[in-house]
Amino acid sequence: MSAISSKIFLSADGTKVYAEATGDPSKPALVFIHGLSSNVLVFDRQFKDPRLNENFYLVRYDMRGHGRSGHPREASAYQSIRYAEDFKAVCEEFELSKPSVLAWQVTSSSRVCIGTYY
């Protein structure tokens, strides 16, 4: 299994984003986005899977308001554009080009936001 690297960086509005990556950066990227009231740890099984590590570059991040990412107090910090900006920041930080997105629950709407804004 590849080592898991972690990073904390800022989104466009200054909110801290916590993210992790493992696998082969030269392979296609998969970005995992957790659901409501969760965090990156829900993808531990995928991050420990040797086949996924061998064939993909896996990236997961805590959505704003969750886990080790920032928890802004203003309601405006949770607008759709902000989630899309977080995704963009993750892609830029890990140098991802056209990653596949795996998300569920409320984060399914995040995929729409990502598609709408980026």
PDB file of C-alpha atoms in Angstrom, residues 6-75:
ATOM      1  CA  SER A   6      -2.061  14.871   3.999  1.00  0.00           C
ATOM      2  CA  LYS A   7      -2.303  18.587   3.296  1.00  0.00           C
ATOM      3  CA  ILE A   8      -4.111  21.600   4.690  1.00  0.00           C
ATOM      4  CA  PHE A   9      -4.609  24.509   2.289  1.00  0.00           C
ATOM      5  CA  LEU A  10      -7.032  27.366   1.699  1.00  0.00           C
ATOM      6  CA  SER A  11     -10.098  27.519  -0.501  1.00  0.00           C
ATOM      7  CA  ALA A  12     -10.958  30.683  -2.448  1.00  0.00           C
ATOM      8  CA  ASP A  13     -12.756  32.274   0.535  1.00  0.00           C
ATOM      9  CA  GLY A  14      -9.944  31.458   2.968  1.00  0.00           C
ATOM     10  CA  THR A  15     -11.559  28.368   4.528  1.00  0.00           C
ATOM     11  CA  LYS A  16      -9.063  25.653   5.454  1.00  0.00           C
ATOM     12  CA  VAL A  17      -9.430  22.384   3.532  1.00  0.00           C
ATOM     13  CA  TYR A  18      -7.974  19.134   4.866  1.00  0.00           C
ATOM     14  CA  ALA A  19      -7.198  16.494   2.234  1.00  0.00           C
ATOM     15  CA  GLU A  20      -5.313  13.229   1.828  1.00  0.00           C
ATOM     16  CA  ALA A  21      -3.960  11.310  -1.145  1.00  0.00           C
ATOM     17  CA  THR A  22      -2.476   7.907  -1.865  1.00  0.00           C
ATOM     18  CA  GLY A  23      -1.701   5.781  -4.887  1.00  0.00           C
ATOM     19  CA  ASP A  24       0.086   6.611  -8.104  1.00  0.00           C
ATOM     20  CA  PRO A  25      -0.139  10.291  -9.154  1.00  0.00           C
ATOM     21  CA  SER A  26       0.560   9.308 -12.759  1.00  0.00           C
ATOM     22  CA  LYS A  27      -2.644   7.233 -12.871  1.00  0.00           C
ATOM     23  CA  PRO A  28      -6.254   8.465 -13.273  1.00  0.00           C
ATOM     24  CA  ALA A  29      -7.461  10.391 -10.224  1.00  0.00           C
ATOM     25  CA  LEU A  30     -10.475   9.474  -8.101  1.00  0.00           C
ATOM     26  CA  VAL A  31     -11.765  12.140  -5.689  1.00  0.00           C
ATOM     27  CA  PHE A  32     -13.877  10.830  -2.816  1.00  0.00           C
ATOM     28  CA  ILE A  33     -16.367  13.244  -1.194  1.00  0.00           C
ATOM     29  CA  HIS A  34     -18.073  12.079   1.993  1.00  0.00           C
ATOM     30  CA  GLY A  35     -21.674  12.631   3.021  1.00  0.00           C
ATOM     31  CA  LEU A  36     -23.260  14.817   5.676  1.00  0.00           C
ATOM     32  CA  SER A  37     -21.918  14.473   9.245  1.00  0.00           C
ATOM     33  CA  SER A  38     -18.968  12.374   8.107  1.00  0.00           C
ATOM     34  CA  ASN A  39     -15.296  12.812   7.207  1.00  0.00           C
ATOM     35  CA  VAL A  40     -12.465  11.324   5.153  1.00  0.00           C
ATOM     36  CA  LEU A  41     -12.246   8.227   7.344  1.00  0.00           C
ATOM     37  CA  VAL A  42     -15.312   6.684   5.693  1.00  0.00           C
ATOM     38  CA  PHE A  43     -13.067   5.927   2.721  1.00  0.00           C
ATOM     39  CA  ASP A  44     -10.408   4.024   4.692  1.00  0.00           C
ATOM     40  CA  ARG A  45     -11.291   0.731   3.007  1.00  0.00           C
ATOM     41  CA  GLN A  46     -10.781   2.229  -0.454  1.00  0.00           C
ATOM     42  CA  PHE A  47      -7.556   3.951   0.604  1.00  0.00           C
ATOM     43  CA  LYS A  48      -6.161   0.637   1.886  1.00  0.00           C
ATOM     44  CA  ASP A  49      -7.153  -1.368  -1.192  1.00  0.00           C
ATOM     45  CA  PRO A  50      -3.919  -2.414  -2.973  1.00  0.00           C
ATOM     46  CA  ARG A  51      -5.637  -2.681  -6.371  1.00  0.00           C
ATOM     47  CA  LEU A  52      -6.984   0.852  -6.170  1.00  0.00           C
ATOM     48  CA  ASN A  53      -3.597   2.144  -5.001  1.00  0.00           C
ATOM     49  CA  GLU A  54      -1.891   0.434  -7.907  1.00  0.00           C
ATOM     50  CA  ASN A  55      -4.264   1.672 -10.591  1.00  0.00           C
ATOM     51  CA  PHE A  56      -5.426   5.108  -9.400  1.00  0.00           C
ATOM     52  CA  TYR A  57      -4.452   8.245  -7.563  1.00  0.00           C
ATOM     53  CA  LEU A  58      -6.918   8.467  -4.675  1.00  0.00           C
ATOM     54  CA  VAL A  59      -7.784  11.815  -3.108  1.00  0.00           C
ATOM     55  CA  ARG A  60     -10.262  12.472  -0.304  1.00  0.00           C
ATOM     56  CA  TYR A  61     -11.057  15.624   1.603  1.00  0.00           C
ATOM     57  CA  ASP A  62     -13.134  16.828   4.511  1.00  0.00           C
ATOM     58  CA  MET A  63     -15.908  19.059   3.269  1.00  0.00           C
ATOM     59  CA  ARG A  64     -16.152  22.478   4.897  1.00  0.00           C
ATOM     60  CA  GLY A  65     -17.853  22.213   8.265  1.00  0.00           C
ATOM     61  CA  HIS A  66     -16.642  18.628   8.703  1.00  0.00           C
ATOM     62  CA  GLY A  67     -13.620  16.852  10.143  1.00  0.00           C
ATOM     63  CA  ARG A  68     -10.335  18.719   9.999  1.00  0.00           C
ATOM     64  CA  SER A  69     -11.464  21.295   7.434  1.00  0.00           C
ATOM     65  CA  GLY A  70     -12.593  24.755   8.478  1.00  0.00           C
ATOM     66  CA  HIS A  71     -15.968  25.305  10.115  1.00  0.00           C
ATOM     67  CA  PRO A  72     -17.112  28.756   8.981  1.00  0.00           C
ATOM     68  CA  ARG A  73     -19.937  30.310  10.993  1.00  0.00           C
ATOM     69  CA  GLU A  74     -21.496  32.424   8.234  1.00  0.00           C
ATOM     70  CA  ALA A  75     -24.349  30.876   6.264  1.00  0.00           C
TER      71      ALA A  75
END
